[in-house]
PDB file of C-alpha atoms in Angstrom:
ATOM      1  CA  UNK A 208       0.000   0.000   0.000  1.00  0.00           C
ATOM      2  CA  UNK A 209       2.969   2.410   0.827  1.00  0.00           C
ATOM      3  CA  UNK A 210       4.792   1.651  -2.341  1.00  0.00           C
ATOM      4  CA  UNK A 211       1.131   2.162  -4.214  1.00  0.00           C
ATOM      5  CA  UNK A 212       0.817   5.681  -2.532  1.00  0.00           C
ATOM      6  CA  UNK A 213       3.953   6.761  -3.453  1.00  0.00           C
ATOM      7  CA  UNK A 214       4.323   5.695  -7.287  1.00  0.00           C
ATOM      8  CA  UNK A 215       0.995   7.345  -7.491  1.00  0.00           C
ATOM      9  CA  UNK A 216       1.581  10.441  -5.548  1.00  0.00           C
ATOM     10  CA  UNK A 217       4.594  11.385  -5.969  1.00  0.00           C
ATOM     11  CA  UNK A 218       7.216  11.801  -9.077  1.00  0.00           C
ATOM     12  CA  UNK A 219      10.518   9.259  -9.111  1.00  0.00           C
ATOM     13  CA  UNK A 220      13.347   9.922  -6.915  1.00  0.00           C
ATOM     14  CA  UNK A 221      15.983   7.413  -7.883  1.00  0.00           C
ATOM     15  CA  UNK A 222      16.649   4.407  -9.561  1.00  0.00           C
ATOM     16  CA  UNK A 223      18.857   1.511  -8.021  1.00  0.00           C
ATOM     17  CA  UNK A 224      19.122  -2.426  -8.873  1.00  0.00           C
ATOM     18  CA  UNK A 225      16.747  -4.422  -6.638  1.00  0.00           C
ATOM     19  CA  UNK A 226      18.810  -6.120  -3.095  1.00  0.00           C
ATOM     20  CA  UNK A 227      17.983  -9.198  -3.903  1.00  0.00           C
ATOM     21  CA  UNK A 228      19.303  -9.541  -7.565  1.00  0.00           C
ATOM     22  CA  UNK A 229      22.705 -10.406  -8.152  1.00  0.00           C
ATOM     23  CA  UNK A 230      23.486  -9.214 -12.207  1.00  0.00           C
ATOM     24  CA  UNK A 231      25.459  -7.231 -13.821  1.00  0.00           C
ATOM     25  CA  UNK A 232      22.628  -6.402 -16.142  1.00  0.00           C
ATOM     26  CA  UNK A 233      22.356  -2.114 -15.637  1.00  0.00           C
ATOM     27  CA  UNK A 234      18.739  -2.358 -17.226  1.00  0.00           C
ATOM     28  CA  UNK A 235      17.642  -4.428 -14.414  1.00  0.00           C
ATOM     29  CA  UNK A 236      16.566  -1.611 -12.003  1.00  0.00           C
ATOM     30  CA  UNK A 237      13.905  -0.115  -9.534  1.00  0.00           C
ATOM     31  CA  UNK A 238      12.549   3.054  -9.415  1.00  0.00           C
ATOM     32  CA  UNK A 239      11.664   4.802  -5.888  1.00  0.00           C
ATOM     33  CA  UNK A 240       9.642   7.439  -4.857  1.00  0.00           C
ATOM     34  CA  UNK A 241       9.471   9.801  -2.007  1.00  0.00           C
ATOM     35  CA  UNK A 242       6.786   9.861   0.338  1.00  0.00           C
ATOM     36  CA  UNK A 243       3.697  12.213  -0.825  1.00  0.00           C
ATOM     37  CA  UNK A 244       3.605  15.590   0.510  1.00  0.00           C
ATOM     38  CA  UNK A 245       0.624  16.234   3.001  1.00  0.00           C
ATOM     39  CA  UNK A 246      -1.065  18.671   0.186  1.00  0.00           C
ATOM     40  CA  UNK A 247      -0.708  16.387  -2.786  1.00  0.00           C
ATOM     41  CA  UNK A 248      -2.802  13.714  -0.473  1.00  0.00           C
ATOM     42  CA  UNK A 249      -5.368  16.127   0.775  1.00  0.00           C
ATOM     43  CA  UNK A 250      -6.515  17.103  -2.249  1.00  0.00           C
ATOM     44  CA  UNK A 251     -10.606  15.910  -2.460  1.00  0.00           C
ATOM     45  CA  UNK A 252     -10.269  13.244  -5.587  1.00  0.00           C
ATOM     46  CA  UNK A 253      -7.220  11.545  -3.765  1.00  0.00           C
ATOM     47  CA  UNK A 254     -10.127   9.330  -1.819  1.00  0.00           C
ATOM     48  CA  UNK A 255     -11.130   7.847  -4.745  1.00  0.00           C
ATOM     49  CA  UNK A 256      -8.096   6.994  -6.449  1.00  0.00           C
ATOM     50  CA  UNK A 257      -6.796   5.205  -3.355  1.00  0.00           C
ATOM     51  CA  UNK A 258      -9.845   3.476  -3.276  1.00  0.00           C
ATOM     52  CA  UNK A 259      -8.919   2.145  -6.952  1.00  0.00           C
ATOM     53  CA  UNK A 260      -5.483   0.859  -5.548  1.00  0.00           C
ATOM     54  CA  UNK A 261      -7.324  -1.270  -2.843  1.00  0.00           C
ATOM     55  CA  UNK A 262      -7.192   1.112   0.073  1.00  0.00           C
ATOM     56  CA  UNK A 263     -10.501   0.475   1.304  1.00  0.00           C
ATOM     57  CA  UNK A 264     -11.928   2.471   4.176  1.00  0.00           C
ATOM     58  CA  UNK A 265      -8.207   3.967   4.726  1.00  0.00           C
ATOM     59  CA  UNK A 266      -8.477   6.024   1.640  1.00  0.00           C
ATOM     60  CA  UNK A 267     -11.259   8.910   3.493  1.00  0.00           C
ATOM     61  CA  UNK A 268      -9.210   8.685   6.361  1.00  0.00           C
ATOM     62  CA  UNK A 269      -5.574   9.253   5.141  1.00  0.00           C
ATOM     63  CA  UNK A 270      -7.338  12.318   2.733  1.00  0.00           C
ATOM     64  CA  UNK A 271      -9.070  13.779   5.478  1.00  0.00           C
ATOM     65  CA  UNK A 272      -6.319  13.344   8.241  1.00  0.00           C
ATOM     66  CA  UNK A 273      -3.729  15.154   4.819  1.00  0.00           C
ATOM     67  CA  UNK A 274      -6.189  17.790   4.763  1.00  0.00           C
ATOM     68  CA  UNK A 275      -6.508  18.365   8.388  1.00  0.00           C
ATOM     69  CA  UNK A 276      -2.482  18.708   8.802  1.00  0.00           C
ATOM     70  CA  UNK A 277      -2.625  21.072   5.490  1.00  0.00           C
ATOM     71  CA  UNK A 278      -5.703  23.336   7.056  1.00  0.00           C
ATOM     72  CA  UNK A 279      -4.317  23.651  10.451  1.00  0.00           C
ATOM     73  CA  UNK A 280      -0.386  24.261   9.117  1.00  0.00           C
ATOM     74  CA  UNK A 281      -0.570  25.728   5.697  1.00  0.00           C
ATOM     75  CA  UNK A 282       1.401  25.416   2.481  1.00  0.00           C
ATOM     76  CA  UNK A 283       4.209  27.454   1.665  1.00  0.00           C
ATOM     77  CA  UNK A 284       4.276  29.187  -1.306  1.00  0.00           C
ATOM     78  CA  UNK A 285       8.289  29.402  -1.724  1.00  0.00           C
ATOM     79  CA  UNK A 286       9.117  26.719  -4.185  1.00  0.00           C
ATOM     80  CA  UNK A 287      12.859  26.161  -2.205  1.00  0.00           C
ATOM     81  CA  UNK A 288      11.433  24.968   1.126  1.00  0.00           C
ATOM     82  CA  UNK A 289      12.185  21.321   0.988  1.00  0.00           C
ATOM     83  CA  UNK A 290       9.163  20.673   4.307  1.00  0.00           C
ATOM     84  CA  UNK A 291       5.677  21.559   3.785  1.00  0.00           C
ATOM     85  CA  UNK A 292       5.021  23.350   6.951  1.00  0.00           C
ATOM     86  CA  UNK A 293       2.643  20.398   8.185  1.00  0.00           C
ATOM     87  CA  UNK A 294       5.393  18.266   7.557  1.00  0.00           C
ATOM     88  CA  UNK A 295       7.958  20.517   9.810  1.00  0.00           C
ATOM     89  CA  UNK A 296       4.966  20.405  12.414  1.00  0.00           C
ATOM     90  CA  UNK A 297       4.833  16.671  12.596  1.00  0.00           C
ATOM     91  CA  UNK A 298       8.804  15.955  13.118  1.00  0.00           C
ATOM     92  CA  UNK A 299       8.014  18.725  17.021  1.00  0.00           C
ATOM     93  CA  UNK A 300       6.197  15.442  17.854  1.00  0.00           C
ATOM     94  CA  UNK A 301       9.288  14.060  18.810  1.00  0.00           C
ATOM     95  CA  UNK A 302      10.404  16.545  21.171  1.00  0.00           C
ATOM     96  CA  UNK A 303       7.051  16.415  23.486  1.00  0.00           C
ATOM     97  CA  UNK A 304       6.709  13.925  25.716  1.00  0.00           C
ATOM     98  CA  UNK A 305       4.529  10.659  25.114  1.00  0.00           C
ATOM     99  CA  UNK A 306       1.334  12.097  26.108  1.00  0.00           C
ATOM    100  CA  UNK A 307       1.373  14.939  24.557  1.00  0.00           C
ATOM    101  CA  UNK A 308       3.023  13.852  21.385  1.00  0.00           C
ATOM    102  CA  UNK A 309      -0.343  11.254  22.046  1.00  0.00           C
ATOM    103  CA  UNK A 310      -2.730  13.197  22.189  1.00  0.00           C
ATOM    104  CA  UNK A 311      -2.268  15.398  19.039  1.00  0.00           C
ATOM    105  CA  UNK A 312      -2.279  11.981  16.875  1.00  0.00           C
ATOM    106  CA  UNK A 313      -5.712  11.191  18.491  1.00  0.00           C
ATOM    107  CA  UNK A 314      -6.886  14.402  17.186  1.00  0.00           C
ATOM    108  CA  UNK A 315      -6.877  12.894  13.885  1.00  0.00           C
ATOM    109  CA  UNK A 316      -9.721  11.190  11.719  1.00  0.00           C
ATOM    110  CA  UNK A 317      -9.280   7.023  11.994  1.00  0.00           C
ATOM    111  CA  UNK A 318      -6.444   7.322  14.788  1.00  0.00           C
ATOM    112  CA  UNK A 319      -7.210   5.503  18.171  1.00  0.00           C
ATOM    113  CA  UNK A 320      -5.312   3.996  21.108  1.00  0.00           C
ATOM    114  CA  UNK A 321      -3.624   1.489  19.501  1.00  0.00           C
ATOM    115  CA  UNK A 322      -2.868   3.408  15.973  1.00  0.00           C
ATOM    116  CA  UNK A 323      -1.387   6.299  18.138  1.00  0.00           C
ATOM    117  CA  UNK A 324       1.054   4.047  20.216  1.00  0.00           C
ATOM    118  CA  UNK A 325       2.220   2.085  17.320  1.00  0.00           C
ATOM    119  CA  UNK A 326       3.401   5.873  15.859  1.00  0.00           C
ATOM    120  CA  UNK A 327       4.582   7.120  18.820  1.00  0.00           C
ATOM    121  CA  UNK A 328       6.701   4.016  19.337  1.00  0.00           C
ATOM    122  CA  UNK A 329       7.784   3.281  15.702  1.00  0.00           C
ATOM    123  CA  UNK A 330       8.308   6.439  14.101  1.00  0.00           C
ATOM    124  CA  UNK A 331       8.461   8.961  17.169  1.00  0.00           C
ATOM    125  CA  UNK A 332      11.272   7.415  19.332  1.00  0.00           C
ATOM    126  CA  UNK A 333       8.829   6.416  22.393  1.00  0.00           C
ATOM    127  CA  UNK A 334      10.439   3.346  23.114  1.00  0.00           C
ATOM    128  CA  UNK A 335       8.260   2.596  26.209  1.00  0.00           C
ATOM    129  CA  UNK A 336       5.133   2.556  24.482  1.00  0.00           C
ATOM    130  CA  UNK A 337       3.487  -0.524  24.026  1.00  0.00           C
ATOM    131  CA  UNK A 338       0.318  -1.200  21.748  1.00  0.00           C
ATOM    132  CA  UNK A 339      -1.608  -3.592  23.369  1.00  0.00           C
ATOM    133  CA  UNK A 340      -4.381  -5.515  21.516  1.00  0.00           C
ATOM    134  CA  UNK A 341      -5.700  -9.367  22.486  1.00  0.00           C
ATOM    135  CA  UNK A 342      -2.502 -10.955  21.536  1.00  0.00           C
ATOM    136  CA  UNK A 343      -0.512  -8.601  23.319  1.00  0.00           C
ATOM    137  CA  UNK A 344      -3.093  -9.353  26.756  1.00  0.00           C
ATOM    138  CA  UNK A 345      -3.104 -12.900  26.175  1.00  0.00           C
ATOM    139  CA  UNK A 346       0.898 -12.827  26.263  1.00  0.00           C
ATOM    140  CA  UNK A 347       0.396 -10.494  29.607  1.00  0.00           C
ATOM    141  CA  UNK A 348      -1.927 -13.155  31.259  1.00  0.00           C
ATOM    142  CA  UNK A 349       0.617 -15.815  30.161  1.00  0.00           C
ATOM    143  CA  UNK A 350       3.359 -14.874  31.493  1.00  0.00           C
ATOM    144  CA  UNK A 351       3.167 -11.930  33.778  1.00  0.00           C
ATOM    145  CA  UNK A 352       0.066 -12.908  35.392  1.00  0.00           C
ATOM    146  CA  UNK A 353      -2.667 -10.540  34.023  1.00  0.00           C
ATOM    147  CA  UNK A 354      -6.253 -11.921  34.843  1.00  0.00           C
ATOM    148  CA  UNK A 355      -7.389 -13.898  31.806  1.00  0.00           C
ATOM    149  CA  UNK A 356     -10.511 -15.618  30.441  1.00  0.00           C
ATOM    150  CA  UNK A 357     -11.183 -18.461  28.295  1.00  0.00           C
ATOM    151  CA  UNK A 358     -14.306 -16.502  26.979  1.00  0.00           C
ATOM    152  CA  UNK A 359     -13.014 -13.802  24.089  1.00  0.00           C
ATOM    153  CA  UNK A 360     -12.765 -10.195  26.212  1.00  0.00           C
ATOM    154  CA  UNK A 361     -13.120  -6.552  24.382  1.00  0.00           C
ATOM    155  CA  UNK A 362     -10.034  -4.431  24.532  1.00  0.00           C
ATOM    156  CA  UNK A 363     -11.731  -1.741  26.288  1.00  0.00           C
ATOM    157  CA  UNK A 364      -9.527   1.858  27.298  1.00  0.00           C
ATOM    158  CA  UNK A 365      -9.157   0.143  30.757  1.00  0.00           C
ATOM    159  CA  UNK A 366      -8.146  -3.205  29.811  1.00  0.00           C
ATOM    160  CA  UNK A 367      -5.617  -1.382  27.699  1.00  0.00           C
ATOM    161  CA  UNK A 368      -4.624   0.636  30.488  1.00  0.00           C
ATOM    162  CA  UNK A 369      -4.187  -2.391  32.887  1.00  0.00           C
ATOM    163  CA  UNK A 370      -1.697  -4.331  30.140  1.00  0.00           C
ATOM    164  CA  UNK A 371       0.342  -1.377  28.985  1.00  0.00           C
ATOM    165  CA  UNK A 372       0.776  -0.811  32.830  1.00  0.00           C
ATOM    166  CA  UNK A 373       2.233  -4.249  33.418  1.00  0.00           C
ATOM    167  CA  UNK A 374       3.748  -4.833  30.373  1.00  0.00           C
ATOM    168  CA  UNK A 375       5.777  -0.741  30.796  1.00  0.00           C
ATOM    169  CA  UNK A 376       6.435  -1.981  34.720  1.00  0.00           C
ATOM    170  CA  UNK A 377       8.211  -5.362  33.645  1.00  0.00           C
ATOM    171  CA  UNK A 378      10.081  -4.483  30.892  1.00  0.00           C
ATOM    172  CA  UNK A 379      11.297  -0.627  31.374  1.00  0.00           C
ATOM    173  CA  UNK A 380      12.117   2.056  29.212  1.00  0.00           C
ATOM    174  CA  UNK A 381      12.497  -0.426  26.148  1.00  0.00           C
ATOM    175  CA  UNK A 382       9.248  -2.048  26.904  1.00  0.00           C
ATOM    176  CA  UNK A 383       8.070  -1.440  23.474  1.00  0.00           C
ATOM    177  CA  UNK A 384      10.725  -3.418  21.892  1.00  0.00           C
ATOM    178  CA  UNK A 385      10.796  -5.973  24.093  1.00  0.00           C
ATOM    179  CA  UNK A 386       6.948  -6.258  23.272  1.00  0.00           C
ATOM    180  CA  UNK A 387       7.584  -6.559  20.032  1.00  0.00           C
ATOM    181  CA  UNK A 388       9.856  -9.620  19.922  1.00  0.00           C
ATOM    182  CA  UNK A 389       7.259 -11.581  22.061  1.00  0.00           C
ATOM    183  CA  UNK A 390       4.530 -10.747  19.450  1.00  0.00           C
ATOM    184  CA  UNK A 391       6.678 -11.817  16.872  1.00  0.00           C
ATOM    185  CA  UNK A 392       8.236 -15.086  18.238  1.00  0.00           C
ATOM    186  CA  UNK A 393       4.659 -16.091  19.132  1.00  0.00           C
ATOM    187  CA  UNK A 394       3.334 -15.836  15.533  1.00  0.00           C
ATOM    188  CA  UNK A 395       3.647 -19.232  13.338  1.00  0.00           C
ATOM    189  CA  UNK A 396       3.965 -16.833  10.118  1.00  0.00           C
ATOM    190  CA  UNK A 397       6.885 -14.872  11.178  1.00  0.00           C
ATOM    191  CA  UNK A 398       9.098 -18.398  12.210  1.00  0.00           C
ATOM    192  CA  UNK A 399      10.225 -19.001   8.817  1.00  0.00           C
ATOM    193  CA  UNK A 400      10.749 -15.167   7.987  1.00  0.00           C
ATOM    194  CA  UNK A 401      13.575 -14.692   5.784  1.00  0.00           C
ATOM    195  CA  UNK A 402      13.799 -18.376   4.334  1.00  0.00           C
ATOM    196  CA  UNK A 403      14.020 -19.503   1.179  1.00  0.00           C
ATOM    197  CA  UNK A 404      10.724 -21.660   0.842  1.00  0.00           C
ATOM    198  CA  UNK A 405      13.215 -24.251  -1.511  1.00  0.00           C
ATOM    199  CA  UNK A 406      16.229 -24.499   1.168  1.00  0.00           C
ATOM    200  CA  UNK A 407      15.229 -27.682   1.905  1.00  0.00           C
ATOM    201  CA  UNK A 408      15.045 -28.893  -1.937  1.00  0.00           C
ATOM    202  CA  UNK A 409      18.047 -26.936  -3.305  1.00  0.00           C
ATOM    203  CA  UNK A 410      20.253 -30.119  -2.538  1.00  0.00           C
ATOM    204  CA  UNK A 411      18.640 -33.800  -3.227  1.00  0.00           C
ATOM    205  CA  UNK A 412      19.061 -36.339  -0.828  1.00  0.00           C
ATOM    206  CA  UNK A 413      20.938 -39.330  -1.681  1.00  0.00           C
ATOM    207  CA  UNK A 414      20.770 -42.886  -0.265  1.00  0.00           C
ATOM    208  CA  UNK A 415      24.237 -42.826   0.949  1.00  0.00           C
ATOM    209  CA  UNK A 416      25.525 -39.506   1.828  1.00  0.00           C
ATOM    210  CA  UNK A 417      29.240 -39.225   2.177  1.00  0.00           C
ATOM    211  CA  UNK A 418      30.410 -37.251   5.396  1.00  0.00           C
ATOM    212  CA  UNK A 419      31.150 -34.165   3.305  1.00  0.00           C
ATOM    213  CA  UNK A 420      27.581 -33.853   2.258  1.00  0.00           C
ATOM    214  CA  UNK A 421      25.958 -34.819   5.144  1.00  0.00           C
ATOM    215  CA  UNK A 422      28.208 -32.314   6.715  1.00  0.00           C
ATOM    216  CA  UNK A 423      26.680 -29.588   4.324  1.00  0.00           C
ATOM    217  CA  UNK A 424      23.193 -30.693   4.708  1.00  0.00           C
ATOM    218  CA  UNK A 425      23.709 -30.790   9.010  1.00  0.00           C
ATOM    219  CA  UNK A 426      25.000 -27.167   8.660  1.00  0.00           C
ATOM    220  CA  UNK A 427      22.348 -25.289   6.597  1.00  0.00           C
ATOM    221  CA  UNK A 428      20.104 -23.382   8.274  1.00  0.00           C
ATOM    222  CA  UNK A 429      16.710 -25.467   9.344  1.00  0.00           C
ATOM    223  CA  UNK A 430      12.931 -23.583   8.510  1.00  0.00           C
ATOM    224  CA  UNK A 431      13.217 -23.266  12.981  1.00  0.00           C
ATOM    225  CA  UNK A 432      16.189 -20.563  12.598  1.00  0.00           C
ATOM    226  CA  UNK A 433      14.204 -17.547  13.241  1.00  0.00           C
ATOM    227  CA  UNK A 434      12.432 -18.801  15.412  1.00  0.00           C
ATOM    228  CA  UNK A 435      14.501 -20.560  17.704  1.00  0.00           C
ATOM    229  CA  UNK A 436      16.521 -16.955  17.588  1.00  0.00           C
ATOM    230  CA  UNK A 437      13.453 -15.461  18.715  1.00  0.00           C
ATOM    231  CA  UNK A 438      12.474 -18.051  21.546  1.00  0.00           C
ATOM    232  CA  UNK A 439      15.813 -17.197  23.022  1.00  0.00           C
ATOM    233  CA  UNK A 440      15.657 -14.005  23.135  1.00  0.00           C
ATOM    234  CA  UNK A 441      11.869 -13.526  24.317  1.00  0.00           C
ATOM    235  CA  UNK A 442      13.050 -16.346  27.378  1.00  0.00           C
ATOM    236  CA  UNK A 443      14.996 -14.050  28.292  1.00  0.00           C
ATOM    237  CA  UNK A 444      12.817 -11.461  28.831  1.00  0.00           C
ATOM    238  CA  UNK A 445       9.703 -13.555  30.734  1.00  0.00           C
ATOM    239  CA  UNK A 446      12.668 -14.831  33.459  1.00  0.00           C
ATOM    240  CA  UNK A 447      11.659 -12.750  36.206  1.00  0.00           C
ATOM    241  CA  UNK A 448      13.466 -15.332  38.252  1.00  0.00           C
ATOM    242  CA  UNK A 449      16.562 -14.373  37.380  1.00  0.00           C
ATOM    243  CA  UNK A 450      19.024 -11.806  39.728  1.00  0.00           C
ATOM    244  CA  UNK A 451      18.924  -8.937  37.191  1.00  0.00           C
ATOM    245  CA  UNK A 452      14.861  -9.497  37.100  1.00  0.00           C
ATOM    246  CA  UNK A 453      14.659  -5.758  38.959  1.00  0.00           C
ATOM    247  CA  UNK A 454      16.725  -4.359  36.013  1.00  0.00           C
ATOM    248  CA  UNK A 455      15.327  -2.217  33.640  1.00  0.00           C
ATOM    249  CA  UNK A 456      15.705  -4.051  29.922  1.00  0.00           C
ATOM    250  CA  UNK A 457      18.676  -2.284  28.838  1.00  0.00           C
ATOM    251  CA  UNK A 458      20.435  -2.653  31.947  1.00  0.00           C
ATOM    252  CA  UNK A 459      19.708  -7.004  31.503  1.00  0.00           C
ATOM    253  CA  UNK A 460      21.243  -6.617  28.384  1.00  0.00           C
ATOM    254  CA  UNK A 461      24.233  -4.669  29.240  1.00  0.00           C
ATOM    255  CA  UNK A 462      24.750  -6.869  32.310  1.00  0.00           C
ATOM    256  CA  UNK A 463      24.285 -10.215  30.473  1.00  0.00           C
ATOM    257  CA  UNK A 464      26.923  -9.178  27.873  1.00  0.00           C
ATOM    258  CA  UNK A 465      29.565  -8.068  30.429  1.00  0.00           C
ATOM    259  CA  UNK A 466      28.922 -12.043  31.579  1.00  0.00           C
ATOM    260  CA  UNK A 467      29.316 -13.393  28.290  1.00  0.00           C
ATOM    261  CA  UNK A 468      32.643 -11.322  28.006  1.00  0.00           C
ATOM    262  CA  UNK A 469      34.225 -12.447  30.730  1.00  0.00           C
ATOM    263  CA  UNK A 470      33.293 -16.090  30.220  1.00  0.00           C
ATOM    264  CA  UNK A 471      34.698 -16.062  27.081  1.00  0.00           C
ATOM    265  CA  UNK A 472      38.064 -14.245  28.216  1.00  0.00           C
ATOM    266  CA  UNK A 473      38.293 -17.047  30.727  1.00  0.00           C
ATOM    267  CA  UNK A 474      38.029 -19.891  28.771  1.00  0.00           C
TER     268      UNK A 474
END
């Protein structure tokens, strides 16, 4: 959807080979585009078109919200300022705090709770921030012993308050990272992320391998990869057992790899 806005939106910027061909063939390229500017997208026929590219009910909301930011900032008429002023407005969000950088994206049309703390966390440097939905309570009541249900329970604002509480207390200033790795590690789609589907069938067994091949085929990287990476990791952070458990999560980290560095100087 991105890459749809922008090829529509907004003229080419560039044109480099893809990352994931390897040819020496120059003709063999992709061509990128900048993100629109606020008053290209809040033009009135801009709903429609997005609606053409499969947008769906985003399309009123992303003109409308454009339009909002253009009405409330202005355009500038000089033709060398390279920031609309609505986009100069939106990079102050990063200097207020989080609840005040919060509560001007829940101003805007579409934006709730959730929509607003996934921003704030992945574009606005709020790294304590954690969006909560069901997943992200079931993993609370799992593991950090959140009240849970076996009937299916509505996200309401104090639910949400009650897991983003828990979740911020347990995990610290980086608790929106470390949320993220246990939402990730618990999804079956994301355990085979960055696998070739054929890695298995790229080399064909034979009845009697000889140790150099079944060498080979005992080293290459298994479909479990990813995932076992991320079990590790999110084990790590549900130990509350553990002597660091006070720790904020940066301070875990920094502490387990002073550990690792002196075990390894030892041996």
């Amino acid at each position: 959807m991105v890459k749809a806005l922008c090829q529509q939106f907004s003229p080419p910027l560039l044109k480099l080979p893809p990352p994931h061909v390897q040819s020496d063939d120059e003709c063999i390229t992709t061509t990128y585009h900048a993100f629109p500017r606020p008053s290209v997208l809040a033009a009135p026929e801009v709903s429609n078109v997005l609606r053409s590219l499969g947008f769906g009910y985003r399309a009123a909301f992303i003109q409308r919200t454009a339009k909002m930011l253009v009405d409330a900032q202005g355009i500038s008429t000089l033709s060398t300022v390279s920031l609309e002023p609505a986009e100069l407005w939106l990079r102050t969000l990063r200097k207020m705090n989080t609840a005040e950088a919060r509560v001007e994206l829940l101003k805007f049309v579409g934006v709730g709770r959730k929509v607003a703390d996934c921003v704030l966390l992945m574009s606005l440097d709020k790294t304590e921030v954690v969006p909560v939905d069901t997943h992200v309570h079931q993993i609370a009541s799992k593991h950090y012993g959140l009240p849970s249900s076996k009937a299916k329970v509505n996200m309401t604002p104090a639910l949400y308050e009650q897991v983003n509480a828990k979740l911020t207390e347990v995990w610290g200033t980086y608790a929106g990272w470390a949320h993220s790795v246990l939402f990730t590690s618990d999804l079956k789609a994301f355990s085979t992320y960055g696998l070739h589907s054929d890695a298995s069938s790229t080399i064909l067994p034979s009845p009697s391998p000889s140790p150099t091949k079944r060498k080979r085929k005992e080293d290459r990287p298994t479909k479990d990869t990813t995932s076992a990476t991320l079990s590790k990791v999110s084990t790590l952070l549900l130990r509350e057992d553990l002597p660091e458990a006070g720790l904020s999560l940066a301070d875990r980290v920094k502490r387990r790899r002073r550990g690792q560095d002196t075990s390894s100087s030892i041996t």
